[in-house]
Coordinates of C-alpha atoms and ligand atoms in Angstrom, one line a residue:
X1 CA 3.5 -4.2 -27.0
X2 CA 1.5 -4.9 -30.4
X3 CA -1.3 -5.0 -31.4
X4 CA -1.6 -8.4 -31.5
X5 CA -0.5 -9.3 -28.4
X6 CA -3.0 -6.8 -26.6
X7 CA -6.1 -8.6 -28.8
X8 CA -4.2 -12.0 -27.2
X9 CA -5.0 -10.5 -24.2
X10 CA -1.7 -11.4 -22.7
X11 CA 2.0 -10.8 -22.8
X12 CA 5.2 -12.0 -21.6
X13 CA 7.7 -10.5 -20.1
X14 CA 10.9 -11.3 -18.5
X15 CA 11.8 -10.8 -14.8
X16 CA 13.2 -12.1 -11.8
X17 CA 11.0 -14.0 -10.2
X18 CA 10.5 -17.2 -7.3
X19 CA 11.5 -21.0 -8.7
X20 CA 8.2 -22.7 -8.6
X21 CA 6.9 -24.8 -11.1
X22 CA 4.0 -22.8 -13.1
X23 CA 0.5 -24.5 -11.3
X24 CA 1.5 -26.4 -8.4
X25 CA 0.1 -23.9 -5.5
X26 CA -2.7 -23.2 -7.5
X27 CA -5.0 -25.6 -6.4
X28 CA -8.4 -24.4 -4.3
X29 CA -8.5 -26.2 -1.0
X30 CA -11.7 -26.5 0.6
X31 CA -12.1 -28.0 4.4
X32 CA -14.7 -26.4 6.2
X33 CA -17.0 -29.1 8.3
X34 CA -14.5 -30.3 9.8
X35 CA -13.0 -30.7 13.1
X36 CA -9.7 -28.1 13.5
X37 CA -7.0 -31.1 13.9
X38 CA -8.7 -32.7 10.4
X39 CA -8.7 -29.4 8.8
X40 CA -4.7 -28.6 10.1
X41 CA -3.9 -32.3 8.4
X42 CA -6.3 -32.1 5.3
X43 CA -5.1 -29.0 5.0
X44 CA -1.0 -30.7 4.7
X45 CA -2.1 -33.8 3.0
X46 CA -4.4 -32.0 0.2
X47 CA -2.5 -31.0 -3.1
X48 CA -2.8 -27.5 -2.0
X49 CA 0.2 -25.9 -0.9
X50 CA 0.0 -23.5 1.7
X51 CA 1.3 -20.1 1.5
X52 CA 5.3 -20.5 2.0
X53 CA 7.4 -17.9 3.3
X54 CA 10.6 -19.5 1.3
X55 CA 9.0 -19.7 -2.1
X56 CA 7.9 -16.7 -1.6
X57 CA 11.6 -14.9 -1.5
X58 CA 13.0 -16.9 -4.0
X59 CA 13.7 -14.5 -7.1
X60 CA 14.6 -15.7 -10.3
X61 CA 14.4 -15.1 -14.1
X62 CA 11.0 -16.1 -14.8
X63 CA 8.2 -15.1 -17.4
X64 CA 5.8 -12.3 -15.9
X65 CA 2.2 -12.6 -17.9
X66 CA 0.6 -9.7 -18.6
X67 CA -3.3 -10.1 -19.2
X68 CA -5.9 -7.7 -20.6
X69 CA -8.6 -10.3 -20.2
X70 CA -10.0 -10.3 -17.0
X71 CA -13.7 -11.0 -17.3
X72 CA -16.3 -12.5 -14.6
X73 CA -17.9 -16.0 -15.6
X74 CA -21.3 -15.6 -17.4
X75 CA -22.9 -17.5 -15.0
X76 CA -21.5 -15.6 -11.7
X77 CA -22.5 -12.1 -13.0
X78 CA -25.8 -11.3 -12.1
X79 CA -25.0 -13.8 -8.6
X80 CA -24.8 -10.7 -6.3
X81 CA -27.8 -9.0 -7.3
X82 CA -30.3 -7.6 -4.4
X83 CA -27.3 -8.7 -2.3
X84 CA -24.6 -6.6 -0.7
X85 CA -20.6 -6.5 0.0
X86 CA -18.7 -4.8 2.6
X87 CA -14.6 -4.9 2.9
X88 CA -12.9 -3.1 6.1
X89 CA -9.7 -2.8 4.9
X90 CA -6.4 -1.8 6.9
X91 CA -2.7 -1.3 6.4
X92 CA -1.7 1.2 3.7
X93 CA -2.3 2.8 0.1
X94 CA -1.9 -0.7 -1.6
X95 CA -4.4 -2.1 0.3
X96 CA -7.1 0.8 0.2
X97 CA -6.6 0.7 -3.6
X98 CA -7.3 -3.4 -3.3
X99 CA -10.2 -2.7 -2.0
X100 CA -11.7 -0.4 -4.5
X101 CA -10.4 -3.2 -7.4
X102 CA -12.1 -6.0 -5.4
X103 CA -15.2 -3.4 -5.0
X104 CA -15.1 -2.8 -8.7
X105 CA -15.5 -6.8 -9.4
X106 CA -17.9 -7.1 -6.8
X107 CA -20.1 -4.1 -8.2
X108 CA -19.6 -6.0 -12.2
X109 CA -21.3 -9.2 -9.9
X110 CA -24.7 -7.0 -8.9
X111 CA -23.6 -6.5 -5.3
X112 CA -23.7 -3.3 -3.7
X113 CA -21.4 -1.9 -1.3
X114 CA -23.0 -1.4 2.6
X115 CA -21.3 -0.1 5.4
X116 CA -23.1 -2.5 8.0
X117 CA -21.8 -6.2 8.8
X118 CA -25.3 -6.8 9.7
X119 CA -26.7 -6.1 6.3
X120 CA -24.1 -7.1 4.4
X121 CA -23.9 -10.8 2.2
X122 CA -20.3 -10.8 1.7
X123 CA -17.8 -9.7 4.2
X124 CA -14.3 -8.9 3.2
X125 CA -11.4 -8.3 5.7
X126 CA -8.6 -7.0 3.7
X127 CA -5.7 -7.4 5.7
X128 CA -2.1 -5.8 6.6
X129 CA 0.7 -7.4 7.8
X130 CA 3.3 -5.4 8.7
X131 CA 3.0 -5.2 12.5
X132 CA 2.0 -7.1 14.8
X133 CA -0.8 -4.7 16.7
X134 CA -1.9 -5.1 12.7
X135 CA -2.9 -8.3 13.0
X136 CA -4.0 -8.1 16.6
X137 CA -6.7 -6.0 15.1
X138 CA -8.0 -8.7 12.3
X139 CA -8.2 -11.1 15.1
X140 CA -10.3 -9.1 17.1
X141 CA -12.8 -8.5 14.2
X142 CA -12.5 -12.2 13.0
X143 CA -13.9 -12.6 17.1
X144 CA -16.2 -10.4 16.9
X145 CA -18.4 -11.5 13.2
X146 CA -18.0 -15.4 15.0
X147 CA -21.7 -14.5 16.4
X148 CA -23.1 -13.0 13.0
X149 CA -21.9 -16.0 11.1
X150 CA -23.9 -18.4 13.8
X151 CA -27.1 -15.9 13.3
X152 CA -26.6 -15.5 9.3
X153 CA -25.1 -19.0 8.2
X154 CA -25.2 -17.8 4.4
X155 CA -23.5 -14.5 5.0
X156 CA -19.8 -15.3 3.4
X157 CA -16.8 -14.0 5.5
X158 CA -13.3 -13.9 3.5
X159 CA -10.2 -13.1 5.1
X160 CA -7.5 -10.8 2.5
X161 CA -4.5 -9.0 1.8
X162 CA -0.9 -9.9 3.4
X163 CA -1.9 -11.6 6.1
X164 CA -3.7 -14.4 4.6
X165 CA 0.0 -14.5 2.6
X166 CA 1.4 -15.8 6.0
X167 CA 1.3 -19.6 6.6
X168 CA 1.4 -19.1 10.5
X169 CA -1.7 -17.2 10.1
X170 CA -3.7 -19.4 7.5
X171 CA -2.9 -22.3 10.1
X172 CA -4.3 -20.4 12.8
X173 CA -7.8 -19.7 11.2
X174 CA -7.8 -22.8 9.5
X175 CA -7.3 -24.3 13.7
X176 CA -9.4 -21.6 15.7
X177 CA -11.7 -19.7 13.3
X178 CA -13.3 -22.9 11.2
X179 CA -16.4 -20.2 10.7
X180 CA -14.1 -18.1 8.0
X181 CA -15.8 -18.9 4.5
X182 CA -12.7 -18.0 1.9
X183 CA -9.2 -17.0 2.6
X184 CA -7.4 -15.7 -0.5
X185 CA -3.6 -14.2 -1.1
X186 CA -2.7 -10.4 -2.4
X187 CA -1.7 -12.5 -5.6
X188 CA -5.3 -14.0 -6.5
X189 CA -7.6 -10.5 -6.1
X190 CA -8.7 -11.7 -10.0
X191 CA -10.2 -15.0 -9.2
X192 CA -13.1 -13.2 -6.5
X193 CA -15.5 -14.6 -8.6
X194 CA -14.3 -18.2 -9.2
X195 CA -14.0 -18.4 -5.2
X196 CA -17.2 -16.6 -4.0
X197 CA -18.6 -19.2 -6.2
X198 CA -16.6 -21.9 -4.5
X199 CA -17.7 -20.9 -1.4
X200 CA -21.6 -20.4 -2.4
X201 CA -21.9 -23.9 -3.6
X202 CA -19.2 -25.7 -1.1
X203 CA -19.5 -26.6 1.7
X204 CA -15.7 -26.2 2.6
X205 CA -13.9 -23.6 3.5
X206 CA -12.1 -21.9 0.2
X207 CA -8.3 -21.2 0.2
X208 CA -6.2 -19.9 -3.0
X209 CA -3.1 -18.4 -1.6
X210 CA -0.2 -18.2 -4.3
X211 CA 3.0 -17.9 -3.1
X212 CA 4.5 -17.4 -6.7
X213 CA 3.0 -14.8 -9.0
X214 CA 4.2 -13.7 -12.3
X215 CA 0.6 -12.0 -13.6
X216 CA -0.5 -8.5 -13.6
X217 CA -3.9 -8.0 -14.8
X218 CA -4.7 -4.8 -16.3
X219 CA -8.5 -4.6 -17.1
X220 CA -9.4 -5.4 -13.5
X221 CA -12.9 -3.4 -12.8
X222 CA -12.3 -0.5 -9.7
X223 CA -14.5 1.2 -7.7
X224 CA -13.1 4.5 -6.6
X225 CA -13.1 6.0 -3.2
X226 CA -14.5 9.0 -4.4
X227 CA -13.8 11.5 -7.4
X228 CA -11.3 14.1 -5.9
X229 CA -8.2 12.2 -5.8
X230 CA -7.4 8.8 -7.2
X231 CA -4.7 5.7 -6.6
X232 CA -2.9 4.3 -9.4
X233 CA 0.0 0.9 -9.0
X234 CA 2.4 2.0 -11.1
X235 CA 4.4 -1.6 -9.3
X236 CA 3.8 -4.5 -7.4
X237 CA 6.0 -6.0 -4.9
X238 CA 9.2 -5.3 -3.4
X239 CA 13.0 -6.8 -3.9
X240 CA 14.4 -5.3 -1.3
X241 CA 14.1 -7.8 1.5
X242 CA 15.2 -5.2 4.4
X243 CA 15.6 -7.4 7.0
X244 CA 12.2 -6.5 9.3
X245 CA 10.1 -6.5 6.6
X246 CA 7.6 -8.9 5.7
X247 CA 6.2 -6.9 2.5
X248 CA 8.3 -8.6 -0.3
X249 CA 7.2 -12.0 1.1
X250 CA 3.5 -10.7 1.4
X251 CA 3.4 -8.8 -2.1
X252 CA 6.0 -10.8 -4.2
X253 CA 8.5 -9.7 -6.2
X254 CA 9.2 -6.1 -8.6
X255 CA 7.1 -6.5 -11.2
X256 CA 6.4 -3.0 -13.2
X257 CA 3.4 -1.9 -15.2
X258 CA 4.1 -1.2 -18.7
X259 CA 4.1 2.8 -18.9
X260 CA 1.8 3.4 -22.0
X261 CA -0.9 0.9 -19.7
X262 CA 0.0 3.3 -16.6
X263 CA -0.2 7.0 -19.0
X264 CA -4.1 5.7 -20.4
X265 CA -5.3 5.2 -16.7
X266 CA -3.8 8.8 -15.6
X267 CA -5.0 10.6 -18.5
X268 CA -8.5 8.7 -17.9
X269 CA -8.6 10.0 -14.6
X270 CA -7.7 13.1 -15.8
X271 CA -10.3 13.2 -18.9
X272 CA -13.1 12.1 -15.8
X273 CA -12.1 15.1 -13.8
X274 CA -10.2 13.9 -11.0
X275 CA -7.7 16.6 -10.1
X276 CA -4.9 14.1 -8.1
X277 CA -3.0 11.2 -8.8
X278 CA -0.9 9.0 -6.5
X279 CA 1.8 6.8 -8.2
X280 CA 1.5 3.7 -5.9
X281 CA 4.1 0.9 -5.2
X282 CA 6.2 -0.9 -2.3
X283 CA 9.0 0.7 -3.8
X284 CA 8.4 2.8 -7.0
X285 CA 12.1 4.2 -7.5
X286 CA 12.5 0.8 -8.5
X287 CA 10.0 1.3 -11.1
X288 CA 11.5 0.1 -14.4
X289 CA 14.1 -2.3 -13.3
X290 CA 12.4 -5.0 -14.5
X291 CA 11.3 -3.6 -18.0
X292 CA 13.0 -4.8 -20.9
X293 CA 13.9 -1.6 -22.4
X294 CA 15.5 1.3 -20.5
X295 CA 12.9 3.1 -18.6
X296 CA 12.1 4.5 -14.4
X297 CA 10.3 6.6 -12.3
X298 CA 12.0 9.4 -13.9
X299 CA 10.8 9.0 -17.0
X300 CA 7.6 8.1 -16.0
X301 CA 7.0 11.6 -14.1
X302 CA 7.9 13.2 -17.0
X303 CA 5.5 12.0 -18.9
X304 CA 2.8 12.9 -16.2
X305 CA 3.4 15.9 -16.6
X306 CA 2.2 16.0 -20.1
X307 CA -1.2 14.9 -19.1
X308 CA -4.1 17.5 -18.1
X309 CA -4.1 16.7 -14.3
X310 CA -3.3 19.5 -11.5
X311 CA -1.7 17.3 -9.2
X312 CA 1.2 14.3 -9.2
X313 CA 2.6 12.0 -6.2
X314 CA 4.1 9.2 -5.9
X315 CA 4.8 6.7 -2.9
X316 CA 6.9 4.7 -1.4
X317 CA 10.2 6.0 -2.0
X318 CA 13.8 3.9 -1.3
X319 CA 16.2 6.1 -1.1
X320 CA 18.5 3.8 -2.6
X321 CA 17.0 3.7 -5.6
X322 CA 16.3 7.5 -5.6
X323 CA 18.5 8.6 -8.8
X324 CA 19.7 12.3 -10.0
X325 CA 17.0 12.0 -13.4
X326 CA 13.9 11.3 -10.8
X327 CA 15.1 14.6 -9.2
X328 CA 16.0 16.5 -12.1
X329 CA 12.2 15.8 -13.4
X330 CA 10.4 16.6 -10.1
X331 CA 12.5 19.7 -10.0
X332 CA 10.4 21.0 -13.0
X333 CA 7.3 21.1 -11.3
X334 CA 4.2 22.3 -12.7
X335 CA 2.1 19.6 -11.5
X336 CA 4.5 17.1 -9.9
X337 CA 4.7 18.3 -6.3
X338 CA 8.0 18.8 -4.6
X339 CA 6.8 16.9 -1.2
X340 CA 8.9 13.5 -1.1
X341 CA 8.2 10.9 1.6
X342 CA 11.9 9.3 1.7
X343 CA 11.6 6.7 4.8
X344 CA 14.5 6.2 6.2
X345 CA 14.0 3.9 9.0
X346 CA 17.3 5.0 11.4
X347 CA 19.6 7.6 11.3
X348 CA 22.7 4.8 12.7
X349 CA 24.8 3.7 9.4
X350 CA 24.9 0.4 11.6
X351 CA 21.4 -0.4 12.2
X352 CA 20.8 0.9 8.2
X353 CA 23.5 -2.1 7.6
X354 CA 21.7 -4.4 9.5
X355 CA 18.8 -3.4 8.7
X356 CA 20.0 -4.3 5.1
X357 CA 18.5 -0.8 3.9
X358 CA 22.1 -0.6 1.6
X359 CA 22.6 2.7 2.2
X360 CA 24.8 4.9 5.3
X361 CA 23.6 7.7 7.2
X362 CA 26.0 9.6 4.9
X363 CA 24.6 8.5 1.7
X364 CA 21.0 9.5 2.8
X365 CA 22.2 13.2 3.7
X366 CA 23.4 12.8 0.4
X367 CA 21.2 12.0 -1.6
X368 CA 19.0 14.8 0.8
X369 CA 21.5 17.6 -0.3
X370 CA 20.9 16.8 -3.7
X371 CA 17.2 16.7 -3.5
X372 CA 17.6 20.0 -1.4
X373 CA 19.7 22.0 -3.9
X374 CA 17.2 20.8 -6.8
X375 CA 14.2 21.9 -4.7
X376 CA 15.1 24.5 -2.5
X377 CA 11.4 24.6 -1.1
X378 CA 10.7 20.7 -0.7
X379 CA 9.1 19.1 2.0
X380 CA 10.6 15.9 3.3
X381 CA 8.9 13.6 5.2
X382 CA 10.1 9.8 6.7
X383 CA 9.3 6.5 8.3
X384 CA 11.2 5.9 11.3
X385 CA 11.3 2.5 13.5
X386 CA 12.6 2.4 16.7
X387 CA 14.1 -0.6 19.0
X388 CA 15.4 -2.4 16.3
X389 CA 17.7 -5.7 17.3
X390 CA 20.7 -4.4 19.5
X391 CA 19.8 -0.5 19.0
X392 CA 21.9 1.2 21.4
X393 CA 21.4 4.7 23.3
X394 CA 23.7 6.3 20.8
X395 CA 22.5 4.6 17.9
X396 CA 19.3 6.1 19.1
X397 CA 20.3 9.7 19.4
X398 CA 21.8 9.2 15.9
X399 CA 18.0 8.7 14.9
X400 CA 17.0 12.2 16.9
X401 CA 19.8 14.2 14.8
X402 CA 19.5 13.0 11.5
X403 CA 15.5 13.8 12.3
X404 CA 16.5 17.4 12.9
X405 CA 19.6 17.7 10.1
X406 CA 17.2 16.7 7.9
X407 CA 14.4 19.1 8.9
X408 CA 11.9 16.6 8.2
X409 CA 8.1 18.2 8.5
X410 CA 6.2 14.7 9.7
X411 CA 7.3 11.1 10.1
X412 CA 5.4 8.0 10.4
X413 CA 7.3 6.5 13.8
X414 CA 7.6 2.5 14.6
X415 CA 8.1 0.7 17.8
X416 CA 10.0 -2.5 16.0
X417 CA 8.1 -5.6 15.6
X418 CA 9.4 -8.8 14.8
X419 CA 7.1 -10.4 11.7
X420 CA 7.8 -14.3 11.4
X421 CA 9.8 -15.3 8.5
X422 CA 12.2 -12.5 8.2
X423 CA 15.6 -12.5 9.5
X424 CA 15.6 -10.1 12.2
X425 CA 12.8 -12.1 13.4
X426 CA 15.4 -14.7 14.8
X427 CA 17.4 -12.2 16.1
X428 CA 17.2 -11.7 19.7
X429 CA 14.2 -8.8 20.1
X430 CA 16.7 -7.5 22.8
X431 CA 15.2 -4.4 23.8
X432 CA 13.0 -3.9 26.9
X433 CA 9.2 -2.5 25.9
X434 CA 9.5 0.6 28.0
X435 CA 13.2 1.8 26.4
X436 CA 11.3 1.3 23.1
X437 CA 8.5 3.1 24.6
X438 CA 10.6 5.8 25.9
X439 CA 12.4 6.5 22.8
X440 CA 8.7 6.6 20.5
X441 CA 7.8 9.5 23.1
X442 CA 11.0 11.5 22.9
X443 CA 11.1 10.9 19.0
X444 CA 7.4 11.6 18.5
X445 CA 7.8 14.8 20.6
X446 CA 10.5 15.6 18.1
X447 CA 8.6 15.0 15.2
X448 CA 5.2 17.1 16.7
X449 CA 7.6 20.2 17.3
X450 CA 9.1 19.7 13.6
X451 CA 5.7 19.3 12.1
X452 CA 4.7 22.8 14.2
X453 CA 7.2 24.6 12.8
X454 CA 7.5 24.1 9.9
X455 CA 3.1 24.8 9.7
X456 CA 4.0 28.2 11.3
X457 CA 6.2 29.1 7.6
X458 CA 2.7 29.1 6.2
X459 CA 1.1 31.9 8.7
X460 CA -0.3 34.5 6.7
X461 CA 0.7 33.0 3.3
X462 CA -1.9 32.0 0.4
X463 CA -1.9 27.9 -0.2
X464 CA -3.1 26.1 -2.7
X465 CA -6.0 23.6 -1.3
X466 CA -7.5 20.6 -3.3
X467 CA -10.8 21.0 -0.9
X468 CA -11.6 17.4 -0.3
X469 CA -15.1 17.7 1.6
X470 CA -16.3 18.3 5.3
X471 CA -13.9 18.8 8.0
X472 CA -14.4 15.7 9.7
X473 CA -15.4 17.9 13.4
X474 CA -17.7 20.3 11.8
X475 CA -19.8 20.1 8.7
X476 CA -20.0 23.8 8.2
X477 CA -16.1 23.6 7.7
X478 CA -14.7 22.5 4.8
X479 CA -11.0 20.8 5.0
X480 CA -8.4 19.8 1.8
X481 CA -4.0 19.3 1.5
X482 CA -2.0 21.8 -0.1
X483 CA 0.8 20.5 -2.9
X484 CA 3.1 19.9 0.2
X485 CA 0.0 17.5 1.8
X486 CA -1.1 19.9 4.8
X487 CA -4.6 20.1 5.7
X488 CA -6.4 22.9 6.0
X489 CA -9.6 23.6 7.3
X490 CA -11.3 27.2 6.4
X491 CA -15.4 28.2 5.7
X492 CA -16.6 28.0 2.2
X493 CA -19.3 26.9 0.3
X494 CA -19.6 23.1 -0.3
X495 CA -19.7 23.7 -4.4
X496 CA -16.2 24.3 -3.7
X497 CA -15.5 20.6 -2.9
X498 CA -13.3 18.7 -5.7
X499 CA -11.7 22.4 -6.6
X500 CA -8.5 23.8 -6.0
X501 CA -8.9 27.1 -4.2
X502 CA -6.7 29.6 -2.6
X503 CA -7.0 30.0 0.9
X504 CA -4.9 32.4 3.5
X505 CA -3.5 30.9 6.4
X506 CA -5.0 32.8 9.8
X507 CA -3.5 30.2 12.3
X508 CA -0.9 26.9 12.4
X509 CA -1.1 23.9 14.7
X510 CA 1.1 20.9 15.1
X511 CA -0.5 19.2 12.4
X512 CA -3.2 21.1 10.4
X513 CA -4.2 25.1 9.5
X514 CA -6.7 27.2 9.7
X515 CA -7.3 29.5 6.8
X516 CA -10.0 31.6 5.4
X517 CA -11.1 31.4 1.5
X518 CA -8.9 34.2 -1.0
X519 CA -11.3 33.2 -4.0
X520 CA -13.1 30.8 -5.7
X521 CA -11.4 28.1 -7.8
X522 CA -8.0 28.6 -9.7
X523 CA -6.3 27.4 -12.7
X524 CA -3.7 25.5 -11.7
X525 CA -0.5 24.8 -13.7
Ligands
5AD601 N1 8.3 -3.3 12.6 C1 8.0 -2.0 12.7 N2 7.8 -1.2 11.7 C2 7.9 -1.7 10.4 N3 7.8 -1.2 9.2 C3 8.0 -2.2 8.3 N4 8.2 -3.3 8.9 C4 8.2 -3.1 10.2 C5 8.4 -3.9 11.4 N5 8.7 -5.2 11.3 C6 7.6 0.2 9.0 C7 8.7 0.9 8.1 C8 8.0 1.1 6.8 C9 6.6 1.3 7.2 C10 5.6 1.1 6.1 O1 6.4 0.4 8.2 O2 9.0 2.1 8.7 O3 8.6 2.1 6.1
SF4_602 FE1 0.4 -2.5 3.0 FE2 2.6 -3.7 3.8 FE3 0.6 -3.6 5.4 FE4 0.6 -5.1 3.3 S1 1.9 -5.3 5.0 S2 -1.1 -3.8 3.9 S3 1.7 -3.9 1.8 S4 1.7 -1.9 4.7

């Protein structure tokens, strides 16, 4: 990009993208005061459009906008002072790292963050979609600030994140939860000012949910969780469309940061003495794609690890995506570690088919060979989901031996849950609860006994631990991960905390160690 065009404050880019027209869901609805059947047809008849599954798939060529001009109205910046915010967030990385943006515009508005609903002014529930026991869990809360509303009329609740991306779910607070102030998408995080405005001064409830995007902003003010270790979106969205998955209709379509924007924030980090980065997106092998010159994930980690930092991830992998240059530059080390989260989601090349995950079991051994003969000491680690549509016995077991071919050292396991909109969702959800049940428990036992052995490698060995604070059962203890993301707990002093330090390993459990401090802080590269 030029010069100019970064003084313009915008660019344009080219990418795939959904089919509708520039400004047409882009209008603010607000219907609060009203009875739930008025708000259900106000909410149809207005000229807002409500958050739409089918736009929201549709991908086609379309001009992505890069701004560098994000900047909160004069007359909304001093708004929150003496006032205070609080956002629970769920779900995953994406979402946390939401959280600290929307805390960073919050902060530029004078508000500061609280930890108590009962204190706070503004009350964020940042949302994930991906399961249904997900969303269970935001309806519960939703329930339980109905009474602190009715006490604190001018405290403003907002619901955020994927789920307010669903249209089944806007309907339903729109119909049963009137109280709700603001409901905003994944897609509209930069207008937080615009709408706590609306919903100060309205007297309606305030809904901005776009189900097209084509923006990624790239000044947007962030208040980090801490100084130790730090997100960074390398993407947005997903293009996948694996056939349980409500992400790419929640997050959008593949739209990449430009590198030289994604190098500056690393090397920031880096210059303010955070010692970990994580490279953040739905799908980051697919970093690049969408770029206009030849560029990916490979190319990206290589040029992390020119920059002063001790440690490099990245996450989510596909494997599909995963190519030989990615692994050629991980393979080099120094501070990109060689611990790769590769979900793979069944280990049946005819679930993986239906599943639309485009690759077979074969190919994923494959491409685990590969990985394997690169980085003879990598640690490999998966998401698994169980009970899919039709998942037979066998196609089960197939699952439980690829878990143990592989050797992975931890998986994140799924019972399957149908999400409204995607196409196994009108598939027949065929399997009985307690099979699904069953097979979690033998799997999970599986994965526990994996995760212990592979911890008992490290007895008696030196590991590298990024000490990240208190162990969270005793203060006196101090816990951090190693490069390979185990925790350890050991006794030190709490000066250590934010330092890498080497630390013996006396005993191993299923999922952590215990070590005792070698010496104080080392130089790692
Ligand atoms: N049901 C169960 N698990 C799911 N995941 C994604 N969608 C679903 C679903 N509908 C799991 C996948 C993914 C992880 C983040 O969540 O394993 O990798
Ligand atoms: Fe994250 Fe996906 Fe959950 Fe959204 S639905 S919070 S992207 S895991």
């Amino acid at each position: 990009m030029n010069e100019k065009q970064r003084k313009e404050g915008q660019q344009i880019r080219q990418v795939d993208s959904t089919d509708i027209k520039s400004d047409s869901n882009h209008n603010l609805s607000r219907i609060k005061d009203m009875s739930s059947d008025d708000l259900i047809s106000k909410y149809f008849q207005s000229t807002y459009e409500p958050p739409n599954m089918k736009k929201a798939k549709k991908r086609r060529r379309e001009d992505i906008q890069i701004h560098y001009d994000f900047d909160i109205p004069e007359e909304m910046r001093g708004i929150g002072k003496g006032k205070k915010f609080m956002i629970r967030t769920y779900g995953c990385q994406m979402n946390e790292h939401d959280t600290e943006v929307m805390a960073g515009i919050l902060t530029q508005m004078g508000y500061i963050s609280t930890e108590d609903t009962s204190d706070a002014d503004i009350i964020l529930l940042n949302t994930c979609a991906i399961r249904e026991n997900a969303e269970n869990k935001v309806f519960g809360e939703i329930g339980h600030l109905k009474p602190l509303k009715l006490e604190n009329p001018d405290v403003i609740v907002g619901i955020c994140g994927c789920m307010s991306q669903e249209e089944s779910v806007v309907n339903r607070i729109l119909k049963k939860h009137p109280f709700i102030d603001l409901i905003f998408g994944t897609h509209n995080i930069h207008r937080l000012p615009q709408l706590i405005k609306e919903a100060m001064f309205g007297k309606e409830m305030v809904v901005e949910v776009w189900s097209k995007e084509g923006d990624i902003i790239e000044n947007l003010p962030k208040v980090r969780k801490g100084k130790i270790k730090a997100w960074v979106n390398i993407m947005y969205g997903c293009d996948k469309f694996c056939t349980y998955c409500i992400v790419p209709y929640t997050r959008g379509k593949e739209r990449s940061r430009m590198p030289e924007d994604i190098i500056q924030e690393v090397r920031h980090l880096a210059a303010q003495g955070y010692k970990e980065v994580t490279l953040l997106g739905q799908n980051v092998n697919a970093y690049g794609k969408d770029l206009e010159f030849e560029y990916g994930l490979g190319e990206l980690m290589d040029e992390m690890r020119k920059i002063d930092i001790p440690r490099v991830r990245f996450t989510t992998s596909h494997p599909r995506d995963f190519d030989d240059h990615l692994i050629e530059v991980i393979a080099k080390g120094g501070n990109l570690l060689d611990h790769i989260h590769l979900p793979v989601q069944s280990g049946s090349s005819d679930i993986l088919r239906v599943m639309a995950r485009r690759y077979t079991r074969e190919d994923y051994l494959k491409l685990v060979k590969k990985i394997k003969d690169a980085m003879p000491n990598v640690t490999l680690t998966t998401d698994i989901i169980v009970g899919f549509p039709n998942e037979t016995d066998e196609q089960f077991e197939e699952t439980m031996t690829l878990m143990e071919e592989v050797g992975f050292e931890s998986a994140y396991t799924f019972i399957y849950s149908p999400r409204e909109g995607t196409p196994s969702a009108r598939w027949e959800d065929n399997i009985p609860m307690e099979v699904k049940k069953e097979r979690l428990q033998r799997l999970n036992k599986l994965v526990n006994d994996q995760s212990a052995e592979a911890m008992k490698k490290y007895q008696d060995q030196v590991v590298k631990v990024l000490v990240e604070g208190e162990s969270k059962k005793d203060p006196d203890v101090l816990s951090g991960y190693t490069d390979k993301n185990k925790l350890v707990n050991f006794r030190a002093p709490k000066d250590l905390i934010g330092q890498i330090v080497e630390v013996k390993v006396v005993n191993t459990k299923t999922w952590t160690l215990d070590g005792e401090l070698v010496e104080a802080a080392v130089e790692v590269k």
